[in-house]
CSV table of C-alpha atoms in Angstrom, one decimal:
chain,number,residue,atom,x,y,z
A,5,MET,CA,0.0,0.0,0.0
A,6,ILE,CA,1.4,3.4,-1.0
A,7,LEU,CA,0.7,6.3,1.3
A,8,ARG,CA,0.0,9.5,-0.6
A,9,PRO,CA,0.3,12.8,1.1
A,10,SER,CA,-2.9,14.7,1.6
A,11,ILE,CA,-3.7,17.9,-0.1
A,12,GLY,CA,-3.1,19.7,3.2
A,13,ALA,CA,0.3,18.1,3.6
A,14,LYS,CA,1.2,19.1,0.1
A,15,ALA,CA,0.2,22.6,0.7
A,16,ALA,CA,2.2,22.7,3.9
A,17,ALA,CA,5.3,21.3,2.1
A,18,ASN,CA,5.0,23.9,-0.7
A,19,ARG,CA,4.3,26.8,1.6
A,20,PRO,CA,7.2,29.2,1.9
A,21,ARG,CA,9.0,28.8,5.2
A,22,LYS,CA,8.6,31.6,7.7
A,23,HIS,CA,11.8,33.4,8.4
A,24,TYR,CA,10.2,36.1,10.6
A,25,GLY,CA,8.5,36.2,13.9
A,26,LYS,CA,10.6,33.8,16.0
A,27,LEU,CA,14.2,33.1,16.9
A,28,ARG,CA,15.7,30.0,15.4
A,29,GLN,CA,17.8,27.4,17.0
A,30,VAL,CA,21.5,28.1,16.4
A,31,ASP,CA,24.5,25.8,16.5
A,32,ARG,CA,25.1,25.1,20.2
A,33,GLY,CA,28.8,24.9,20.1
A,34,LEU,CA,29.0,28.3,18.4
A,35,LEU,CA,26.5,29.8,20.9
A,36,VAL,CA,28.4,28.5,23.9
A,37,ALA,CA,31.7,29.8,22.6
A,38,PHE,CA,30.2,33.2,21.8
A,39,VAL,CA,28.6,33.5,25.3
A,40,ALA,CA,31.8,32.4,27.0
A,41,LEU,CA,33.9,34.9,25.1
A,42,MET,CA,31.4,37.7,25.9
A,43,LEU,CA,31.4,36.9,29.6
A,44,CYS,CA,35.2,36.5,29.8
A,45,GLY,CA,35.7,39.7,27.9
A,46,LEU,CA,33.6,41.7,30.4
A,47,VAL,CA,35.4,40.2,33.4
A,48,VAL,CA,38.9,40.9,31.9
A,49,LEU,CA,37.8,44.4,30.8
A,50,TYR,CA,36.9,45.3,34.3
A,51,ALA,CA,40.2,43.9,35.6
A,52,ALA,CA,42.1,45.9,33.0
A,53,SER,CA,40.3,49.2,33.2
A,54,TYR,CA,39.2,49.8,36.8
A,55,TYR,CA,42.3,51.6,37.9
A,56,ASN,CA,42.4,54.2,35.1
A,57,ALA,CA,38.5,54.4,35.1
A,58,GLN,CA,38.6,55.8,38.6
A,59,ASP,CA,39.9,59.0,37.2
A,60,ARG,CA,36.6,59.3,35.3
A,61,GLY,CA,34.5,59.0,38.4
A,62,SER,CA,33.8,55.3,38.6
A,63,ALA,CA,35.9,52.1,38.4
A,64,LEU,CA,33.1,50.6,36.3
A,65,SER,CA,32.8,53.4,33.8
A,66,GLU,CA,34.5,51.4,31.0
A,67,VAL,CA,32.3,48.4,31.8
A,68,TYR,CA,29.2,50.5,31.7
A,69,SER,CA,30.2,51.9,28.3
A,70,GLN,CA,30.8,48.3,27.1
A,71,LEU,CA,27.4,47.2,28.5
A,72,MET,CA,25.7,49.9,26.6
A,73,GLY,CA,27.3,48.7,23.4
A,74,ILE,CA,26.3,45.1,24.3
A,75,ALA,CA,22.7,46.2,24.8
A,76,ALA,CA,22.6,47.8,21.4
A,77,GLY,CA,24.3,44.7,20.0
A,78,ALA,CA,21.7,42.5,21.6
A,79,LEU,CA,18.9,44.4,19.8
A,80,LEU,CA,20.8,44.1,16.6
A,81,MET,CA,21.2,40.4,17.1
A,82,LEU,CA,17.5,39.9,17.7
A,83,PHE,CA,16.7,41.6,14.5
A,84,LEU,CA,19.3,39.7,12.5
A,85,LEU,CA,18.4,36.3,14.0
A,86,ARG,CA,14.8,36.9,12.8
A,87,LEU,CA,15.8,37.9,9.4
A,88,ASP,CA,16.3,35.6,6.4
A,89,TYR,CA,20.0,36.0,5.9
A,90,ARG,CA,19.6,35.5,2.1
A,91,ILE,CA,18.0,39.0,2.0
A,92,LEU,CA,21.6,40.3,2.6
A,93,ALA,CA,22.5,38.9,-0.8
A,94,ARG,CA,20.6,41.8,-2.5
A,95,ALA,CA,22.8,44.2,-4.3
A,96,GLN,CA,21.0,47.2,-2.7
A,97,ILE,CA,22.0,46.1,0.8
A,98,SER,CA,25.6,45.3,0.2
A,99,GLY,CA,26.0,48.3,-2.1
A,100,SER,CA,24.5,50.6,0.5
A,101,LEU,CA,26.8,49.3,3.2
A,102,LEU,CA,29.8,49.8,0.9
A,103,ALA,CA,28.8,53.3,0.0
A,104,ILE,CA,28.2,54.2,3.7
A,105,SER,CA,31.5,52.7,4.7
A,106,VAL,CA,33.4,54.6,2.0
A,107,ALA,CA,31.7,57.9,2.9
A,108,LEU,CA,32.5,57.5,6.6
A,109,LEU,CA,36.1,56.6,5.9
A,110,ILE,CA,36.4,59.8,3.7
A,111,LEU,CA,34.9,61.9,6.5
A,112,VAL,CA,37.4,60.5,8.9
A,113,ALA,CA,40.2,61.8,6.7
A,114,ILE,CA,38.9,65.4,6.7
A,115,PRO,CA,40.7,67.5,9.4
A,116,GLY,CA,38.2,68.9,11.9
A,117,VAL,CA,35.7,66.0,11.2
A,118,GLY,CA,37.7,62.9,12.0
A,119,ARG,CA,39.1,62.8,15.5
A,120,LEU,CA,42.9,62.9,15.8
A,121,VAL,CA,44.2,60.7,18.6
A,122,ASN,CA,47.9,59.9,19.1
A,123,GLY,CA,48.7,60.9,15.6
A,124,SER,CA,46.0,58.7,14.0
A,125,ARG,CA,42.7,59.9,12.5
A,126,ARG,CA,40.4,56.9,12.9
A,127,TRP,CA,37.3,58.1,14.8
A,128,LEU,CA,34.1,59.9,14.1
A,129,ARG,CA,31.9,61.5,16.8
A,130,LEU,CA,28.2,61.7,16.4
A,131,GLY,CA,26.9,63.5,19.5
A,132,PRO,CA,28.1,61.5,22.6
A,133,VAL,CA,29.0,58.4,20.4
A,134,SER,CA,32.5,57.9,19.0
A,135,PHE,CA,33.2,55.1,16.7
A,136,GLN,CA,35.7,53.8,14.1
A,137,PRO,CA,34.1,53.5,10.6
A,138,SER,CA,36.7,50.8,9.8
A,139,GLU,CA,34.8,48.4,12.0
A,140,LEU,CA,31.8,48.6,9.7
A,141,ALA,CA,34.0,48.6,6.6
A,142,LYS,CA,35.4,45.2,7.4
A,143,TYR,CA,32.0,43.4,7.4
A,144,ALA,CA,30.7,45.5,4.5
A,145,VAL,CA,33.6,44.1,2.4
A,146,ILE,CA,32.8,40.6,3.5
A,147,LEU,CA,29.1,40.9,2.6
A,148,HIS,CA,30.0,42.4,-0.8
A,149,LEU,CA,32.5,39.6,-1.6
A,150,ALA,CA,30.0,36.9,-0.5
A,151,ARG,CA,27.3,38.3,-2.8
A,152,LEU,CA,29.7,38.8,-5.7
A,153,LEU,CA,31.5,35.5,-5.5
A,154,SER,CA,28.2,33.6,-5.2
A,155,ARG,CA,26.9,34.8,-8.5
A,156,ARG,CA,26.4,31.9,-10.9
A,157,ARG,CA,28.3,33.4,-13.8
A,158,TYR,CA,31.0,35.1,-11.9
A,159,ASP,CA,34.4,33.4,-12.8
A,160,VAL,CA,37.0,34.3,-10.2
A,161,THR,CA,39.6,32.1,-12.0
A,162,ARG,CA,40.0,34.9,-14.6
A,163,PHE,CA,42.5,37.5,-13.5
A,164,PHE,CA,41.4,40.8,-15.0
A,165,ARG,CA,37.7,39.9,-15.3
A,166,GLY,CA,37.3,37.9,-12.1
A,167,LEU,CA,39.9,38.4,-9.4
A,168,VAL,CA,40.8,42.1,-10.0
A,169,PRO,CA,37.1,43.3,-9.9
A,170,ALA,CA,36.5,41.2,-6.8
A,171,LEU,CA,39.4,42.9,-5.0
A,172,LEU,CA,38.5,46.4,-6.2
A,173,PHE,CA,36.5,47.5,-3.2
A,174,PRO,CA,38.7,45.7,-0.6
A,175,GLY,CA,41.6,47.6,-2.2
A,176,ILE,CA,39.7,50.9,-1.9
A,177,MET,CA,39.0,50.2,1.8
A,178,PHE,CA,42.6,49.2,2.3
A,179,LEU,CA,43.9,52.5,1.0
A,180,LEU,CA,41.3,54.6,2.9
A,181,ILE,CA,42.1,52.9,6.2
A,182,LEU,CA,45.9,53.0,5.5
A,183,PHE,CA,45.8,56.8,5.3
A,184,GLN,CA,44.4,57.0,8.8
A,185,PRO,CA,47.0,55.3,9.4
A,186,ASN,CA,45.8,51.9,10.5
A,187,LEU,CA,47.9,49.2,8.7
A,188,SER,CA,46.7,46.3,10.9
A,189,THR,CA,43.0,46.8,10.1
A,190,ALA,CA,43.7,47.5,6.5
A,191,GLY,CA,45.8,44.4,6.3
A,192,SER,CA,43.2,42.3,7.9
A,193,ILE,CA,40.7,43.3,5.2
A,194,LEU,CA,43.1,42.2,2.5
A,195,ILE,CA,43.9,38.9,4.2
A,196,VAL,CA,40.2,38.0,4.7
A,197,SER,CA,39.4,39.1,1.1
A,198,ALA,CA,42.2,36.8,-0.2
A,199,VAL,CA,40.9,33.9,1.9
A,200,MET,CA,37.4,34.4,0.5
A,201,VAL,CA,38.5,34.5,-3.2
A,202,MET,CA,40.8,31.6,-2.6
A,203,VAL,CA,37.9,29.5,-1.2
A,204,ALA,CA,35.8,30.7,-4.1
A,205,GLY,CA,38.3,29.1,-6.5
A,206,ALA,CA,40.8,31.8,-7.5
A,207,ARG,CA,44.0,30.5,-9.1
A,208,TRP,CA,47.0,30.2,-6.8
A,209,TRP,CA,49.4,32.0,-9.1
A,210,HIS,CA,46.9,34.9,-9.5
A,211,LEU,CA,46.8,35.2,-5.7
A,212,GLY,CA,50.6,35.0,-5.6
A,213,VAL,CA,50.9,38.0,-8.0
A,214,VAL,CA,48.4,40.0,-5.8
A,215,ALA,CA,50.3,39.0,-2.6
A,216,ALA,CA,53.6,40.1,-4.1
A,217,GLY,CA,52.1,43.5,-4.9
A,218,GLY,CA,50.6,43.8,-1.4
A,219,ILE,CA,53.9,42.9,0.3
A,220,ALA,CA,55.8,45.4,-1.8
A,221,LEU,CA,53.2,48.1,-0.9
A,222,GLY,CA,53.3,47.2,2.8
A,223,THR,CA,57.2,47.3,2.8
A,224,TYR,CA,57.2,50.7,1.1
A,225,TYR,CA,54.6,52.0,3.6
A,226,ALA,CA,56.5,50.6,6.6
A,227,LEU,CA,59.8,52.2,5.5
A,228,SER,CA,58.4,55.5,4.1
A,229,GLU,CA,58.3,57.4,7.4
A,230,GLU,CA,60.9,57.7,10.1
A,231,TYR,CA,58.5,56.8,13.0
A,232,ARG,CA,57.4,53.6,11.1
A,233,ARG,CA,61.0,52.6,10.6
A,234,ALA,CA,61.7,53.2,14.3
A,235,ARG,CA,58.6,51.1,15.3
A,236,LEU,CA,59.8,48.3,13.1
A,237,MET,CA,63.2,48.4,14.7
A,238,SER,CA,61.7,48.5,18.2
A,239,PHE,CA,59.7,45.4,17.4
A,240,ARG,CA,62.9,43.5,17.0
A,241,ASN,CA,64.4,44.6,20.3
A,242,PRO,CA,61.8,46.7,22.3
A,243,PHE,CA,64.0,47.1,25.4
A,244,ALA,CA,66.6,48.9,23.4
A,245,TYR,CA,64.0,51.5,22.6
A,246,LEU,CA,62.4,51.5,26.1
A,247,SER,CA,62.1,55.3,26.3
A,248,ASN,CA,60.1,55.8,23.0
A,249,GLU,CA,58.9,53.4,20.4
A,250,GLY,CA,59.6,50.2,22.3
A,251,TYR,CA,57.9,51.3,25.6
A,252,GLN,CA,54.5,49.8,25.0
A,253,LEU,CA,55.7,46.4,23.8
A,254,SER,CA,58.3,46.3,26.6
A,255,GLN,CA,55.6,46.8,29.3
A,256,SER,CA,53.5,44.2,27.6
A,257,LEU,CA,56.3,41.6,27.8
A,258,LEU,CA,57.0,42.5,31.4
A,259,ALA,CA,53.3,41.8,32.1
A,260,PHE,CA,53.6,38.3,30.6
A,261,GLY,CA,56.8,37.7,32.5
A,262,SER,CA,55.2,38.8,35.8
A,263,GLY,CA,52.2,36.5,35.2
A,264,GLY,CA,54.2,33.3,34.9
A,265,LEU,CA,52.3,30.0,34.8
A,266,PHE,CA,49.2,30.8,36.8
A,267,GLY,CA,49.2,34.6,37.0
A,268,MET,CA,49.1,37.1,39.9
A,269,GLY,CA,45.3,36.8,40.3
A,270,LEU,CA,42.4,38.5,38.5
A,271,GLY,CA,42.8,42.2,38.9
A,272,LYS,CA,46.1,42.0,40.8
A,273,GLY,CA,48.5,42.7,38.0
A,274,ARG,CA,50.5,45.8,38.3
A,275,GLN,CA,51.2,46.8,34.7
A,276,LYS,CA,47.8,48.4,34.3
A,277,TYR,CA,48.7,50.9,37.0
A,278,ALA,CA,49.7,53.5,34.4
A,279,PHE,CA,52.7,51.5,33.1
A,280,LEU,CA,51.1,49.6,30.2
A,281,PRO,CA,49.4,52.0,27.7
A,282,TYR,CA,45.9,51.0,26.6
A,283,PRO,CA,45.4,48.0,28.9
A,284,GLU,CA,41.7,48.1,28.2
A,285,SER,CA,41.9,48.0,24.4
A,286,ASP,CA,44.8,47.0,22.1
A,287,PHE,CA,46.9,45.4,24.9
A,288,ILE,CA,44.2,43.8,27.0
A,289,PHE,CA,45.7,40.4,26.3
A,290,ALA,CA,48.8,41.4,28.2
A,291,VAL,CA,46.5,41.9,31.2
A,292,VAL,CA,45.2,38.3,30.7
A,293,GLY,CA,48.8,37.2,30.8
A,294,GLU,CA,49.7,39.0,34.0
A,295,ASP,CA,46.6,38.3,35.9
A,296,LEU,CA,45.8,34.7,34.7
A,297,GLY,CA,49.2,33.6,33.5
A,298,LEU,CA,50.0,31.1,30.7
A,299,VAL,CA,47.1,28.9,31.8
A,300,GLY,CA,44.6,31.8,31.4
A,301,CYS,CA,46.1,32.8,28.0
A,302,VAL,CA,45.8,29.3,26.7
A,303,ALA,CA,42.2,29.1,28.0
A,304,VAL,CA,41.2,32.4,26.2
A,305,LEU,CA,42.9,31.3,23.0
A,306,ALA,CA,41.1,27.9,23.3
A,307,LEU,CA,37.8,29.8,23.4
A,308,PHE,CA,38.7,31.7,20.2
A,309,ALA,CA,39.8,28.5,18.6
A,310,ALA,CA,36.5,26.9,19.5
A,311,PHE,CA,34.5,29.9,18.0
A,312,VAL,CA,36.6,29.7,14.8
A,313,PHE,CA,36.1,25.9,14.6
A,314,PHE,CA,32.3,26.1,15.0
A,315,GLY,CA,32.2,29.1,12.6
A,316,LEU,CA,34.1,27.2,9.9
A,317,ARG,CA,31.9,24.2,10.5
A,318,VAL,CA,28.9,26.3,9.8
A,319,ALA,CA,30.5,27.6,6.6
A,320,ILE,CA,31.4,24.1,5.4
A,321,ARG,CA,27.9,22.6,6.2
A,322,CYS,CA,26.0,25.4,4.5
A,323,ARG,CA,24.7,24.3,1.1
A,324,ASP,CA,24.0,27.9,0.0
A,325,ARG,CA,27.1,29.3,-1.6
A,326,PHE,CA,26.4,32.9,-0.4
A,327,GLY,CA,25.8,31.7,3.1
A,328,SER,CA,28.9,29.6,3.1
A,329,LEU,CA,31.1,32.4,1.9
A,330,LEU,CA,29.5,34.9,4.3
A,331,ALA,CA,30.0,32.6,7.3
A,332,GLY,CA,33.6,31.8,6.2
A,333,GLY,CA,34.4,35.5,5.8
A,334,ILE,CA,33.0,36.5,9.2
A,335,THR,CA,34.8,33.7,11.0
A,336,ALA,CA,38.0,34.5,9.1
A,337,MET,CA,37.8,38.1,10.1
A,338,ILE,CA,37.4,37.3,13.8
A,339,GLY,CA,40.2,34.7,13.7
A,340,VAL,CA,42.6,36.9,11.7
A,341,GLN,CA,42.0,39.9,14.0
A,342,THR,CA,42.6,37.7,17.1
A,343,VAL,CA,45.9,36.3,15.7
A,344,LEU,CA,47.2,39.8,14.7
A,345,ASN,CA,46.3,41.3,18.1
A,346,VAL,CA,48.0,38.5,20.0
A,347,ALA,CA,51.0,38.5,17.7
A,348,VAL,CA,51.5,42.2,18.4
A,349,VAL,CA,51.1,41.9,22.2
A,350,ILE,CA,53.6,39.0,22.5
A,351,GLY,CA,56.1,40.7,20.2
A,352,LEU,CA,55.8,38.6,17.1
A,353,MET,CA,54.7,41.6,15.0
A,354,PRO,CA,55.4,45.4,15.0
A,355,THR,CA,53.1,47.3,17.3
A,356,THR,CA,49.8,48.4,15.6
A,357,GLY,CA,46.4,49.4,16.9
A,358,LEU,CA,44.1,46.4,16.6
A,359,PRO,CA,41.5,45.5,19.2
A,360,LEU,CA,41.0,41.9,20.5
A,361,PRO,CA,37.5,40.8,19.6
A,362,PHE,CA,35.0,40.4,22.5
A,363,PHE,CA,37.6,41.7,25.0
A,364,SER,CA,38.8,45.2,24.0
A,365,SER,CA,36.7,48.2,25.0
A,366,GLY,CA,34.6,49.9,22.4
A,367,GLY,CA,30.8,50.1,22.5
A,368,THR,CA,30.2,50.5,18.7
A,369,SER,CA,32.8,47.9,17.8
A,370,ILE,CA,31.2,45.3,20.1
A,371,SER,CA,27.8,46.0,18.7
A,372,ILE,CA,29.0,45.5,15.1
A,373,LEU,CA,30.8,42.3,16.2
A,374,MET,CA,27.7,40.9,17.9
A,375,GLY,CA,25.8,41.7,14.7
A,376,ALA,CA,28.3,39.7,12.6
A,377,ALA,CA,28.1,36.8,15.1
A,378,ALA,CA,24.3,36.9,14.8
A,379,ILE,CA,24.5,36.5,11.0
A,380,LEU,CA,26.8,33.5,11.6
A,381,MET,CA,24.3,32.0,14.0
A,382,ASN,CA,21.5,32.8,11.6
A,383,ILE,CA,23.2,30.8,8.9
A,384,SER,CA,23.8,27.9,11.2
A,385,ALA,CA,20.2,27.9,12.3
A,386,SER,CA,18.9,28.1,8.8
A,387,GLU,CA,21.0,25.2,7.7
A,388,GLN,CA,19.9,23.1,10.6
A,389,ARG,CA,16.3,23.8,9.9
A,390,ASP,CA,16.6,23.0,6.2
A,391,GLY,CA,18.4,19.8,7.1
A,392,ASP,CA,15.6,18.7,9.4
A,393,PHE,CA,12.8,19.6,7.0
């Protein structure tokens, strides 16, 4: 006997699935890693910032600012989790984000509009809110590439008609951010873009040509100014330049040396007491090393590794090319930014200003990061639902 589906069952099967109105179930491993990083980030941020924050009236002022960003990020997550992520593949959305990012980066470069802090012009202020447009630009590029490379007739194996057009907007973002100057963020955009076109099928020798050009440009940029040459030399031996360019890295290495295997105890490290510059932002991982020691550093890096693992698993399992590229790009950006930040803090790279995801202070940056994580969770939930259908 053959069981035939009823008319009602056929109608239910053919009815478009609802993507709005309720939260979907996300990948549990990804969700646990995300929550753990958020909680650890808040705890470490308090330990890193309470001493300097007292000068602003409250030891919790930096944490309060971060919580405001997290609250905004939570609202953004709720919206993006209810959204069908495939809507993001529309050219109007990715094009609008690119245009807004380019416009904001141009505004940053205008004297009197962009805020000049420590010789770098990276911030815009809108009323009481100050933010870095480069944070939005990173994910605008990822969305643009995911949409472009997922087009059926787009052939990324062709150099001038495939690879070069794909890297046009990442190159524009790179140059605009480089002028701030912010080599680490600009470089992370190019690295993630290269990863995405490689995964999409670009030829290795084409990528080699682009990489050679990028290395040549980066070398020229690093050696073109005296302070950049000095910073490069200080990276090789920071204690020889302790009074100027090597001071920040030297204090960071002293923090790791003081922490030893198990650390001095959460909040008990001494380098944050006006010795280590920016302990709450770019060099917050040094606070982890001093307070929690090698064990704490390994634990934090394990959380990041877990997040990247589950993010890449989402990208691999997604049967939608756009969703797979988008998930892979978001995961790669978070992973690359983590690696670059840690490499700078432990002295494997020249000192540059790049925050540690989920840990460094910055209300707007944590909001945008949470939104990116929500898209990643959205893709995982959609794939799970489609697989169970």
